[in-house]
Amino acid sequence: MRPTPIIVTSGNGATALPEGVRVLRRGGSALDAVEACARYVEADVADTSVGTGGLPNILGVVELDASIVDGTAHRAGSVAALVGFGHPISVARAVMRRTPHVMLVGEGAARFAAETGAERARNLTPSTRRLWADALRQVGETPASVRRAKRLLPVVKRVIADRLGTVNFIALDRRGNVASAVTTSGWGYKYPGRVGDSPIIGAGNYCDSATGGACCTGYGELAMRLLTAKTAVDRLAAGLRPATVARRAIVDANRLADVPFNVIVLAKDGTHASATNRAGRRYAFMTSEMTGPAMRSRAAVRATRSTRSR
Ligand code: GLY
């Protein structure tokens, strides 16, 4: 039996789901669906964790990370620390389609984006500029003082907090293809050049149409150290259910640190789950038969002293 097309996302992706489901309903691919959803959130200036309106690095520059995975052909594309373009997810897809590479970063990624006609954007909005200046002011700095600073690390350490947000999407189309996309402005007020898990294939994003997909949000450093998304897909392949796979991902993360971490999991049969180590977090999904997105609570798996390795 053919699966019912579905898209699963982090809570902040819910409003984008109708865009992607429209693609799936007309027989479009999972890959087109996740790109459409990611573009929708990238263009939303109210989301301070993604695309235009995303929080900048410590110098006030918005550096974007994104990746896309085709679970059928095992192709992937990603960009990291991309500056000056509004839709990193489409640049990541172009890396996948048009280059012999998987990942481009920084100046090379921006050069490629320009060369392939990607839309330019001023990603630092008046509102995020104000938030950045306020965050600096709270530690006795100003935009001018950090730009002059010889040593940025002490400033980053004083300013940086849990300002992590990201949006991710995993889709299953009517032909059984699974695709996944993740896009983010990364850790707000990060050290310039910091790259998180979102563009790292296997860390923040992975899928395989034979089994399913998994994507992470929260402290990307944990997903990079654990290869969380690939490990989750391997566990699906070993026969574990999405709910168990999601919980295990959080147990793994909790062993490293007690910092916010979340995962979504979609199996190839359309069953899905999500887990987190914080209370009150939600995720969303929508099938081609639904009239709108549905929100669900993520299963909470709290870190305890005994589960932490240090
Ligand atoms: N999970 C997003 C990041 O760490 O950049």
PDB file of C-alpha atoms and ligand atoms in Angstrom:
ATOM      1  CA  MET A   1       0.000   0.000   0.000  1.00  0.00           C
ATOM      2  CA  ARG A   2       1.239   3.504  -0.803  1.00  0.00           C
ATOM      3  CA  PRO A   3       2.018   5.666   2.260  1.00  0.00           C
ATOM      4  CA  THR A   4      -0.041   8.758   3.042  1.00  0.00           C
ATOM      5  CA  PRO A   5       2.224  11.732   2.294  1.00  0.00           C
ATOM      6  CA  ILE A   6       3.245  13.589   5.441  1.00  0.00           C
ATOM      7  CA  ILE A   7       5.629  16.291   6.677  1.00  0.00           C
ATOM      8  CA  VAL A   8       6.940  16.478  10.250  1.00  0.00           C
ATOM      9  CA  THR A   9       8.592  19.611  11.672  1.00  0.00           C
ATOM     10  CA  SER A  10       9.854  21.396  14.768  1.00  0.00           C
ATOM     11  CA  GLY A  11       7.147  23.564  16.408  1.00  0.00           C
ATOM     12  CA  ASN A  12       8.239  26.765  14.653  1.00  0.00           C
ATOM     13  CA  GLY A  13       7.716  25.076  11.254  1.00  0.00           C
ATOM     14  CA  ALA A  14       3.987  24.443  11.719  1.00  0.00           C
ATOM     15  CA  THR A  15       2.810  27.454   9.712  1.00  0.00           C
ATOM     16  CA  ALA A  16       4.916  26.329   6.747  1.00  0.00           C
ATOM     17  CA  LEU A  17       3.355  22.856   6.524  1.00  0.00           C
ATOM     18  CA  PRO A  18       0.458  23.788   4.191  1.00  0.00           C
ATOM     19  CA  GLU A  19       3.084  25.022   1.653  1.00  0.00           C
ATOM     20  CA  GLY A  20       4.791  21.644   1.607  1.00  0.00           C
ATOM     21  CA  VAL A  21       1.613  19.588   1.747  1.00  0.00           C
ATOM     22  CA  ARG A  22       0.324  21.467  -1.330  1.00  0.00           C
ATOM     23  CA  VAL A  23       3.413  20.197  -3.150  1.00  0.00           C
ATOM     24  CA  LEU A  24       2.827  16.617  -1.973  1.00  0.00           C
ATOM     25  CA  ARG A  25      -0.902  16.695  -2.854  1.00  0.00           C
ATOM     26  CA  ARG A  26      -0.178  17.530  -6.461  1.00  0.00           C
ATOM     27  CA  GLY A  27       2.251  14.587  -6.634  1.00  0.00           C
ATOM     28  CA  GLY A  28       5.394  16.636  -6.020  1.00  0.00           C
ATOM     29  CA  SER A  29       8.503  15.190  -4.435  1.00  0.00           C
ATOM     30  CA  ALA A  30       9.449  15.083  -0.770  1.00  0.00           C
ATOM     31  CA  LEU A  31      12.514  17.110  -1.746  1.00  0.00           C
ATOM     32  CA  ASP A  32      10.409  19.907  -3.273  1.00  0.00           C
ATOM     33  CA  ALA A  33       8.120  19.830  -0.238  1.00  0.00           C
ATOM     34  CA  VAL A  34      10.860  20.263   2.376  1.00  0.00           C
ATOM     35  CA  GLU A  35      12.511  23.024   0.349  1.00  0.00           C
ATOM     36  CA  ALA A  36       9.181  24.888   0.026  1.00  0.00           C
ATOM     37  CA  CYS A  37       8.605  24.658   3.783  1.00  0.00           C
ATOM     38  CA  ALA A  38      12.132  25.786   4.645  1.00  0.00           C
ATOM     39  CA  ARG A  39      11.883  28.769   2.279  1.00  0.00           C
ATOM     40  CA  TYR A  40       8.630  29.824   3.940  1.00  0.00           C
ATOM     41  CA  VAL A  41      10.268  30.069   7.380  1.00  0.00           C
ATOM     42  CA  GLU A  42      13.454  31.631   5.982  1.00  0.00           C
ATOM     43  CA  ALA A  43      11.331  34.499   4.653  1.00  0.00           C
ATOM     44  CA  ASP A  44       9.521  35.010   7.974  1.00  0.00           C
ATOM     45  CA  VAL A  45      11.265  37.957   9.638  1.00  0.00           C
ATOM     46  CA  ALA A  46       9.462  37.215  12.913  1.00  0.00           C
ATOM     47  CA  ASP A  47      11.444  33.966  13.383  1.00  0.00           C
ATOM     48  CA  THR A  48      14.738  35.070  14.916  1.00  0.00           C
ATOM     49  CA  SER A  49      16.372  31.668  14.444  1.00  0.00           C
ATOM     50  CA  VAL A  50      16.170  31.253  10.675  1.00  0.00           C
ATOM     51  CA  GLY A  51      16.929  33.170   7.464  1.00  0.00           C
ATOM     52  CA  THR A  52      16.080  36.856   7.188  1.00  0.00           C
ATOM     53  CA  GLY A  53      15.498  38.151  10.721  1.00  0.00           C
ATOM     54  CA  GLY A  54      17.742  35.461  12.236  1.00  0.00           C
ATOM     55  CA  LEU A  55      20.038  36.540  15.085  1.00  0.00           C
ATOM     56  CA  PRO A  56      23.531  37.638  13.983  1.00  0.00           C
ATOM     57  CA  ASN A  57      26.947  36.586  15.226  1.00  0.00           C
ATOM     58  CA  ILE A  58      28.782  38.675  17.832  1.00  0.00           C
ATOM     59  CA  LEU A  59      29.839  41.178  15.131  1.00  0.00           C
ATOM     60  CA  GLY A  60      26.266  41.713  13.918  1.00  0.00           C
ATOM     61  CA  VAL A  61      26.627  39.569  10.792  1.00  0.00           C
ATOM     62  CA  VAL A  62      23.906  36.993  10.063  1.00  0.00           C
ATOM     63  CA  GLU A  63      25.639  33.750   9.091  1.00  0.00           C
ATOM     64  CA  LEU A  64      23.228  31.087   7.832  1.00  0.00           C
ATOM     65  CA  ASP A  65      23.571  27.281   7.831  1.00  0.00           C
ATOM     66  CA  ALA A  66      21.324  24.849   5.916  1.00  0.00           C
ATOM     67  CA  SER A  67      21.242  21.344   4.495  1.00  0.00           C
ATOM     68  CA  ILE A  68      18.993  19.128   2.429  1.00  0.00           C
ATOM     69  CA  VAL A  69      19.077  15.331   2.036  1.00  0.00           C
ATOM     70  CA  ASP A  70      17.517  13.153  -0.667  1.00  0.00           C
ATOM     71  CA  GLY A  71      16.910   9.827   1.077  1.00  0.00           C
ATOM     72  CA  THR A  72      16.350   7.907  -2.152  1.00  0.00           C
ATOM     73  CA  ALA A  73      19.413   8.854  -4.224  1.00  0.00           C
ATOM     74  CA  HIS A  74      21.537   9.439  -1.094  1.00  0.00           C
ATOM     75  CA  ARG A  75      22.438  12.899  -2.327  1.00  0.00           C
ATOM     76  CA  ALA A  76      22.974  15.848   0.000  1.00  0.00           C
ATOM     77  CA  GLY A  77      23.856  19.527  -0.179  1.00  0.00           C
ATOM     78  CA  SER A  78      24.743  22.043   2.494  1.00  0.00           C
ATOM     79  CA  VAL A  79      26.017  25.541   3.128  1.00  0.00           C
ATOM     80  CA  ALA A  80      27.516  27.034   6.266  1.00  0.00           C
ATOM     81  CA  ALA A  81      28.248  30.586   7.405  1.00  0.00           C
ATOM     82  CA  LEU A  82      26.511  31.953   4.295  1.00  0.00           C
ATOM     83  CA  VAL A  83      26.155  35.756   4.382  1.00  0.00           C
ATOM     84  CA  GLY A  84      23.928  37.984   2.259  1.00  0.00           C
ATOM     85  CA  PHE A  85      21.403  35.530   0.818  1.00  0.00           C
ATOM     86  CA  GLY A  86      17.833  34.927   1.952  1.00  0.00           C
ATOM     87  CA  HIS A  87      17.312  31.262   1.115  1.00  0.00           C
ATOM     88  CA  PRO A  88      20.251  29.118   2.221  1.00  0.00           C
ATOM     89  CA  ILE A  89      18.149  25.974   1.755  1.00  0.00           C
ATOM     90  CA  SER A  90      17.911  26.614  -1.994  1.00  0.00           C
ATOM     91  CA  VAL A  91      21.645  27.313  -2.165  1.00  0.00           C
ATOM     92  CA  ALA A  92      22.206  23.985  -0.349  1.00  0.00           C
ATOM     93  CA  ARG A  93      19.988  22.248  -2.886  1.00  0.00           C
ATOM     94  CA  ALA A  94      21.918  23.876  -5.723  1.00  0.00           C
ATOM     95  CA  VAL A  95      25.169  22.610  -4.167  1.00  0.00           C
ATOM     96  CA  MET A  96      23.635  19.128  -4.295  1.00  0.00           C
ATOM     97  CA  ARG A  97      22.319  19.427  -7.870  1.00  0.00           C
ATOM     98  CA  ARG A  98      24.950  21.509  -9.597  1.00  0.00           C
ATOM     99  CA  THR A  99      28.319  20.800  -8.005  1.00  0.00           C
ATOM    100  CA  PRO A 100      30.447  17.709  -7.495  1.00  0.00           C
ATOM    101  CA  HIS A 101      30.523  18.684  -3.775  1.00  0.00           C
ATOM    102  CA  VAL A 102      28.288  18.273  -0.736  1.00  0.00           C
ATOM    103  CA  MET A 103      29.178  21.348   1.314  1.00  0.00           C
ATOM    104  CA  LEU A 104      30.303  24.932   0.657  1.00  0.00           C
ATOM    105  CA  VAL A 105      31.138  27.420   3.405  1.00  0.00           C
ATOM    106  CA  GLY A 106      31.674  31.128   3.952  1.00  0.00           C
ATOM    107  CA  GLU A 107      32.996  33.151   1.019  1.00  0.00           C
ATOM    108  CA  GLY A 108      32.925  30.146  -1.300  1.00  0.00           C
ATOM    109  CA  ALA A 109      29.276  29.512  -0.503  1.00  0.00           C
ATOM    110  CA  ALA A 110      28.418  33.202  -1.100  1.00  0.00           C
ATOM    111  CA  ARG A 111      30.344  33.218  -4.367  1.00  0.00           C
ATOM    112  CA  PHE A 112      28.479  30.097  -5.523  1.00  0.00           C
ATOM    113  CA  ALA A 113      25.129  31.601  -4.453  1.00  0.00           C
ATOM    114  CA  ALA A 114      25.832  34.735  -6.514  1.00  0.00           C
ATOM    115  CA  GLU A 115      27.075  32.710  -9.476  1.00  0.00           C
ATOM    116  CA  THR A 116      23.886  30.626  -9.538  1.00  0.00           C
ATOM    117  CA  GLY A 117      21.531  33.601  -9.190  1.00  0.00           C
ATOM    118  CA  ALA A 118      20.363  33.077  -5.593  1.00  0.00           C
ATOM    119  CA  GLU A 119      18.327  35.938  -4.137  1.00  0.00           C
ATOM    120  CA  ARG A 120      20.395  38.415  -2.135  1.00  0.00           C
ATOM    121  CA  ALA A 121      18.962  39.653   1.166  1.00  0.00           C
ATOM    122  CA  ARG A 122      19.734  41.998   4.049  1.00  0.00           C
ATOM    123  CA  ASN A 123      19.272  39.437   6.781  1.00  0.00           C
ATOM    124  CA  LEU A 124      19.969  41.753   9.746  1.00  0.00           C
ATOM    125  CA  THR A 125      16.643  43.529  10.261  1.00  0.00           C
ATOM    126  CA  PRO A 126      16.159  46.712  12.336  1.00  0.00           C
ATOM    127  CA  SER A 127      14.598  44.529  15.017  1.00  0.00           C
ATOM    128  CA  THR A 128      17.448  41.971  15.215  1.00  0.00           C
ATOM    129  CA  ARG A 129      20.004  44.793  15.099  1.00  0.00           C
ATOM    130  CA  ARG A 130      18.299  46.250  18.178  1.00  0.00           C
ATOM    131  CA  LEU A 131      18.283  42.848  19.944  1.00  0.00           C
ATOM    132  CA  TRP A 132      21.997  42.452  19.215  1.00  0.00           C
ATOM    133  CA  ALA A 133      22.852  45.948  20.456  1.00  0.00           C
ATOM    134  CA  ASP A 134      20.765  45.355  23.612  1.00  0.00           C
ATOM    135  CA  ALA A 135      22.552  42.049  24.290  1.00  0.00           C
ATOM    136  CA  LEU A 136      25.905  43.815  23.942  1.00  0.00           C
ATOM    137  CA  ARG A 137      24.809  46.707  26.147  1.00  0.00           C
ATOM    138  CA  GLN A 138      23.942  44.259  28.942  1.00  0.00           C
ATOM    139  CA  VAL A 139      27.618  43.263  29.164  1.00  0.00           C
ATOM    140  CA  GLY A 140      28.946  46.820  28.771  1.00  0.00           C
ATOM    141  CA  GLU A 141      29.750  46.590  25.046  1.00  0.00           C
ATOM    142  CA  THR A 142      28.508  48.351  21.917  1.00  0.00           C
ATOM    143  CA  PRO A 143      28.501  47.420  18.215  1.00  0.00           C
ATOM    144  CA  ALA A 144      31.501  49.733  17.767  1.00  0.00           C
ATOM    145  CA  SER A 145      33.446  48.281  20.706  1.00  0.00           C
ATOM    146  CA  VAL A 146      33.070  44.662  19.564  1.00  0.00           C
ATOM    147  CA  ARG A 147      34.075  45.582  16.019  1.00  0.00           C
ATOM    148  CA  ARG A 148      37.261  47.136  17.446  1.00  0.00           C
ATOM    149  CA  ALA A 149      37.923  44.315  19.932  1.00  0.00           C
ATOM    150  CA  LYS A 150      41.152  42.372  19.456  1.00  0.00           C
ATOM    151  CA  ARG A 151      39.807  39.412  21.439  1.00  0.00           C
ATOM    152  CA  LEU A 152      36.224  38.404  20.754  1.00  0.00           C
ATOM    153  CA  LEU A 153      36.065  35.223  22.790  1.00  0.00           C
ATOM    154  CA  PRO A 154      35.665  36.895  26.200  1.00  0.00           C
ATOM    155  CA  VAL A 155      32.785  38.972  24.808  1.00  0.00           C
ATOM    156  CA  VAL A 156      31.123  35.933  23.213  1.00  0.00           C
ATOM    157  CA  LYS A 157      31.323  34.044  26.494  1.00  0.00           C
ATOM    158  CA  ARG A 158      29.630  36.897  28.353  1.00  0.00           C
ATOM    159  CA  VAL A 159      26.868  37.470  25.786  1.00  0.00           C
ATOM    160  CA  ILE A 160      26.050  33.988  24.623  1.00  0.00           C
ATOM    161  CA  ALA A 161      23.129  32.188  26.277  1.00  0.00           C
ATOM    162  CA  ASP A 162      20.582  29.602  25.176  1.00  0.00           C
ATOM    163  CA  ARG A 163      19.744  31.514  22.001  1.00  0.00           C
ATOM    164  CA  LEU A 164      19.441  28.474  19.766  1.00  0.00           C
ATOM    165  CA  GLY A 165      16.685  27.953  17.287  1.00  0.00           C
ATOM    166  CA  THR A 166      16.375  26.128  14.015  1.00  0.00           C
ATOM    167  CA  VAL A 167      13.617  24.780  11.814  1.00  0.00           C
ATOM    168  CA  ASN A 168      13.596  21.317  10.287  1.00  0.00           C
ATOM    169  CA  PHE A 169      11.298  19.292   8.026  1.00  0.00           C
ATOM    170  CA  ILE A 170      11.109  15.618   7.076  1.00  0.00           C
ATOM    171  CA  ALA A 171       8.707  14.642   4.278  1.00  0.00           C
ATOM    172  CA  LEU A 172       7.413  11.382   2.836  1.00  0.00           C
ATOM    173  CA  ASP A 173       5.884  11.612  -0.636  1.00  0.00           C
ATOM    174  CA  ARG A 174       3.361   9.325  -2.343  1.00  0.00           C
ATOM    175  CA  ARG A 175       6.138   7.359  -4.076  1.00  0.00           C
ATOM    176  CA  GLY A 176       7.729   6.556  -0.714  1.00  0.00           C
ATOM    177  CA  ASN A 177      10.646   9.005  -1.049  1.00  0.00           C
ATOM    178  CA  VAL A 178      11.879  10.600   2.157  1.00  0.00           C
ATOM    179  CA  ALA A 179      13.701  13.965   2.168  1.00  0.00           C
ATOM    180  CA  SER A 180      14.794  16.270   4.982  1.00  0.00           C
ATOM    181  CA  ALA A 181      15.821  19.912   5.292  1.00  0.00           C
ATOM    182  CA  VAL A 182      17.239  22.012   8.125  1.00  0.00           C
ATOM    183  CA  THR A 183      17.869  25.765   8.084  1.00  0.00           C
ATOM    184  CA  THR A 184      19.087  28.129  10.801  1.00  0.00           C
ATOM    185  CA  SER A 185      20.948  31.304  11.700  1.00  0.00           C
ATOM    186  CA  GLY A 186      22.655  29.176  14.347  1.00  0.00           C
ATOM    187  CA  TRP A 187      23.588  30.220  17.854  1.00  0.00           C
ATOM    188  CA  GLY A 188      22.705  33.868  18.416  1.00  0.00           C
ATOM    189  CA  TYR A 189      25.802  36.082  18.981  1.00  0.00           C
ATOM    190  CA  LYS A 190      28.122  33.173  18.215  1.00  0.00           C
ATOM    191  CA  TYR A 191      31.818  33.523  17.478  1.00  0.00           C
ATOM    192  CA  PRO A 192      32.143  34.383  13.761  1.00  0.00           C
ATOM    193  CA  GLY A 193      32.510  31.214  11.728  1.00  0.00           C
ATOM    194  CA  ARG A 194      30.832  28.980  14.290  1.00  0.00           C
ATOM    195  CA  VAL A 195      28.993  26.226  12.432  1.00  0.00           C
ATOM    196  CA  GLY A 196      26.405  24.039  14.133  1.00  0.00           C
ATOM    197  CA  ASP A 197      24.843  20.684  13.344  1.00  0.00           C
ATOM    198  CA  SER A 198      22.252  21.909  10.835  1.00  0.00           C
ATOM    199  CA  PRO A 199      24.509  21.773   7.752  1.00  0.00           C
ATOM    200  CA  ILE A 200      26.413  18.682   8.917  1.00  0.00           C
ATOM    201  CA  ILE A 201      24.945  15.662   7.176  1.00  0.00           C
ATOM    202  CA  GLY A 202      24.373  12.932   9.749  1.00  0.00           C
ATOM    203  CA  ALA A 203      24.536  15.319  12.722  1.00  0.00           C
ATOM    204  CA  GLY A 204      21.509  17.644  12.485  1.00  0.00           C
ATOM    205  CA  ASN A 205      19.962  16.120   9.374  1.00  0.00           C
ATOM    206  CA  TYR A 206      19.748  12.668   7.828  1.00  0.00           C
ATOM    207  CA  CYS A 207      17.262  10.476   6.008  1.00  0.00           C
ATOM    208  CA  ASP A 208      17.064   7.279   4.019  1.00  0.00           C
ATOM    209  CA  SER A 209      13.922   6.358   2.076  1.00  0.00           C
ATOM    210  CA  ALA A 210      14.404   2.713   3.093  1.00  0.00           C
ATOM    211  CA  THR A 211      13.930   3.601   6.754  1.00  0.00           C
ATOM    212  CA  GLY A 212      13.019   7.225   7.490  1.00  0.00           C
ATOM    213  CA  GLY A 213      14.610  10.443   8.708  1.00  0.00           C
ATOM    214  CA  ALA A 214      15.650  12.399  11.781  1.00  0.00           C
ATOM    215  CA  CYS A 215      16.533  16.063  12.408  1.00  0.00           C
ATOM    216  CA  CYS A 216      17.720  17.962  15.481  1.00  0.00           C
ATOM    217  CA  THR A 217      17.240  21.358  17.072  1.00  0.00           C
ATOM    218  CA  GLY A 218      18.907  22.807  20.146  1.00  0.00           C
ATOM    219  CA  TYR A 219      22.628  22.651  20.981  1.00  0.00           C
ATOM    220  CA  GLY A 220      24.114  21.593  17.672  1.00  0.00           C
ATOM    221  CA  GLU A 221      27.443  20.781  19.271  1.00  0.00           C
ATOM    222  CA  LEU A 222      25.806  17.725  20.867  1.00  0.00           C
ATOM    223  CA  ALA A 223      24.409  16.440  17.566  1.00  0.00           C
ATOM    224  CA  MET A 224      27.854  16.899  16.003  1.00  0.00           C
ATOM    225  CA  ARG A 225      29.559  14.956  18.769  1.00  0.00           C
ATOM    226  CA  LEU A 226      26.974  12.156  18.598  1.00  0.00           C
ATOM    227  CA  LEU A 227      25.992  12.132  14.894  1.00  0.00           C
ATOM    228  CA  THR A 228      22.476  12.109  16.267  1.00  0.00           C
ATOM    229  CA  ALA A 229      20.471  12.126  13.010  1.00  0.00           C
ATOM    230  CA  LYS A 230      22.402   9.251  11.391  1.00  0.00           C
ATOM    231  CA  THR A 231      22.352   7.253  14.631  1.00  0.00           C
ATOM    232  CA  ALA A 232      18.575   7.724  14.805  1.00  0.00           C
ATOM    233  CA  VAL A 233      18.095   6.498  11.233  1.00  0.00           C
ATOM    234  CA  ASP A 234      20.336   3.493  11.963  1.00  0.00           C
ATOM    235  CA  ARG A 235      18.129   2.690  14.951  1.00  0.00           C
ATOM    236  CA  LEU A 236      15.020   2.864  12.748  1.00  0.00           C
ATOM    237  CA  ALA A 237      16.780   0.478  10.355  1.00  0.00           C
ATOM    238  CA  ALA A 238      17.425  -1.857  13.279  1.00  0.00           C
ATOM    239  CA  GLY A 239      13.657  -2.028  13.857  1.00  0.00           C
ATOM    240  CA  LEU A 240      13.144   0.422  16.735  1.00  0.00           C
ATOM    241  CA  ARG A 241       9.966   2.497  16.695  1.00  0.00           C
ATOM    242  CA  PRO A 242      10.196   6.286  16.166  1.00  0.00           C
ATOM    243  CA  ALA A 243       9.186   6.986  19.783  1.00  0.00           C
ATOM    244  CA  THR A 244      12.018   4.806  21.111  1.00  0.00           C
ATOM    245  CA  VAL A 245      14.491   6.242  18.611  1.00  0.00           C
ATOM    246  CA  ALA A 246      13.610   9.810  19.614  1.00  0.00           C
ATOM    247  CA  ARG A 247      13.940   9.071  23.340  1.00  0.00           C
ATOM    248  CA  ARG A 248      17.273   7.332  22.864  1.00  0.00           C
ATOM    249  CA  ALA A 249      18.631  10.366  21.011  1.00  0.00           C
ATOM    250  CA  ILE A 250      17.826  12.543  24.012  1.00  0.00           C
ATOM    251  CA  VAL A 251      19.275  10.014  26.476  1.00  0.00           C
ATOM    252  CA  ASP A 252      22.522  10.115  24.436  1.00  0.00           C
ATOM    253  CA  ALA A 253      22.559  13.937  24.463  1.00  0.00           C
ATOM    254  CA  ASN A 254      21.794  14.111  28.193  1.00  0.00           C
ATOM    255  CA  ARG A 255      24.885  12.016  28.889  1.00  0.00           C
ATOM    256  CA  LEU A 256      27.045  14.812  27.449  1.00  0.00           C
ATOM    257  CA  ALA A 257      25.439  17.935  28.889  1.00  0.00           C
ATOM    258  CA  ASP A 258      22.237  19.321  30.359  1.00  0.00           C
ATOM    259  CA  VAL A 259      21.474  21.819  27.600  1.00  0.00           C
ATOM    260  CA  PRO A 260      18.349  22.115  25.405  1.00  0.00           C
ATOM    261  CA  PHE A 261      18.159  19.424  22.749  1.00  0.00           C
ATOM    262  CA  ASN A 262      15.300  18.123  20.598  1.00  0.00           C
ATOM    263  CA  VAL A 263      14.803  15.597  17.820  1.00  0.00           C
ATOM    264  CA  ILE A 264      12.045  14.702  15.358  1.00  0.00           C
ATOM    265  CA  VAL A 265      11.822  11.260  13.746  1.00  0.00           C
ATOM    266  CA  LEU A 266       9.722  10.045  10.793  1.00  0.00           C
ATOM    267  CA  ALA A 267       9.645   6.380   9.753  1.00  0.00           C
ATOM    268  CA  LYS A 268       9.062   5.326   6.147  1.00  0.00           C
ATOM    269  CA  ASP A 269       5.557   4.075   7.062  1.00  0.00           C
ATOM    270  CA  GLY A 270       4.573   7.603   8.148  1.00  0.00           C
ATOM    271  CA  THR A 271       4.729   7.023  11.915  1.00  0.00           C
ATOM    272  CA  HIS A 272       6.555   9.786  13.750  1.00  0.00           C
ATOM    273  CA  ALA A 273       7.699  10.965  17.171  1.00  0.00           C
ATOM    274  CA  SER A 274       9.704  13.656  18.855  1.00  0.00           C
ATOM    275  CA  ALA A 275      11.574  13.987  22.141  1.00  0.00           C
ATOM    276  CA  THR A 276      13.259  16.759  24.077  1.00  0.00           C
ATOM    277  CA  ASN A 277      15.019  17.326  27.390  1.00  0.00           C
ATOM    278  CA  ARG A 278      12.977  20.419  28.209  1.00  0.00           C
ATOM    279  CA  ALA A 279       9.348  20.728  29.360  1.00  0.00           C
ATOM    280  CA  GLY A 280       6.539  22.065  27.202  1.00  0.00           C
ATOM    281  CA  ARG A 281       8.162  21.677  23.777  1.00  0.00           C
ATOM    282  CA  ARG A 282       6.009  20.770  20.785  1.00  0.00           C
ATOM    283  CA  TYR A 283       6.422  19.536  17.232  1.00  0.00           C
ATOM    284  CA  ALA A 284       4.013  19.532  14.314  1.00  0.00           C
ATOM    285  CA  PHE A 285       2.914  17.389  11.395  1.00  0.00           C
ATOM    286  CA  MET A 286       0.456  17.448   8.539  1.00  0.00           C
ATOM    287  CA  THR A 287      -0.593  14.713   6.124  1.00  0.00           C
ATOM    288  CA  SER A 288      -2.014  15.235   2.656  1.00  0.00           C
ATOM    289  CA  GLU A 289      -5.432  14.296   4.085  1.00  0.00           C
ATOM    290  CA  MET A 290      -5.455  16.943   6.815  1.00  0.00           C
ATOM    291  CA  THR A 291      -6.830  20.465   6.431  1.00  0.00           C
ATOM    292  CA  GLY A 292      -4.131  22.017   8.609  1.00  0.00           C
ATOM    293  CA  PRO A 293      -1.126  21.297  10.837  1.00  0.00           C
ATOM    294  CA  ALA A 294      -1.474  19.392  14.109  1.00  0.00           C
ATOM    295  CA  MET A 295       0.729  20.083  17.123  1.00  0.00           C
ATOM    296  CA  ARG A 296       1.916  17.344  19.495  1.00  0.00           C
ATOM    297  CA  SER A 297       3.910  17.438  22.727  1.00  0.00           C
ATOM    298  CA  ARG A 298       7.467  16.187  22.454  1.00  0.00           C
ATOM    299  CA  ALA A 299       8.224  13.376  24.902  1.00  0.00           C
ATOM    300  CA  ALA A 300      10.337  14.875  27.692  1.00  0.00           C
ATOM    301  CA  VAL A 301      13.438  12.933  28.753  1.00  0.00           C
ATOM    302  CA  ARG A 302      15.111  14.887  31.544  1.00  0.00           C
ATOM    303  CA  ALA A 303      18.785  14.646  32.359  1.00  0.00           C
ATOM    304  CA  THR A 304      19.495  13.262  35.798  1.00  0.00           C
ATOM    305  CA  ARG A 305      22.760  13.141  37.700  1.00  0.00           C
ATOM    306  CA  SER A 306      22.991   9.400  37.066  1.00  0.00           C
ATOM    307  CA  THR A 307      22.502   9.674  33.262  1.00  0.00           C
ATOM    308  CA  ARG A 308      25.236  12.285  32.833  1.00  0.00           C
ATOM    309  CA  SER A 309      28.728  11.051  32.139  1.00  0.00           C
ATOM    310  CA  ARG A 310      30.346  14.205  33.535  1.00  0.00           C
TER     311      ARG A 310
HETATM  312  N1  GLY B   1      20.928  23.351  16.129  1.00  0.00           N
HETATM  313  C1  GLY B   1      21.308  24.563  15.561  1.00  0.00           C
HETATM  314  C2  GLY B   1      22.659  24.993  15.872  1.00  0.00           C
HETATM  315  O1  GLY B   1      23.272  24.500  16.811  1.00  0.00           O
HETATM  316  O2  GLY B   1      23.178  25.849  15.177  1.00  0.00           O
END
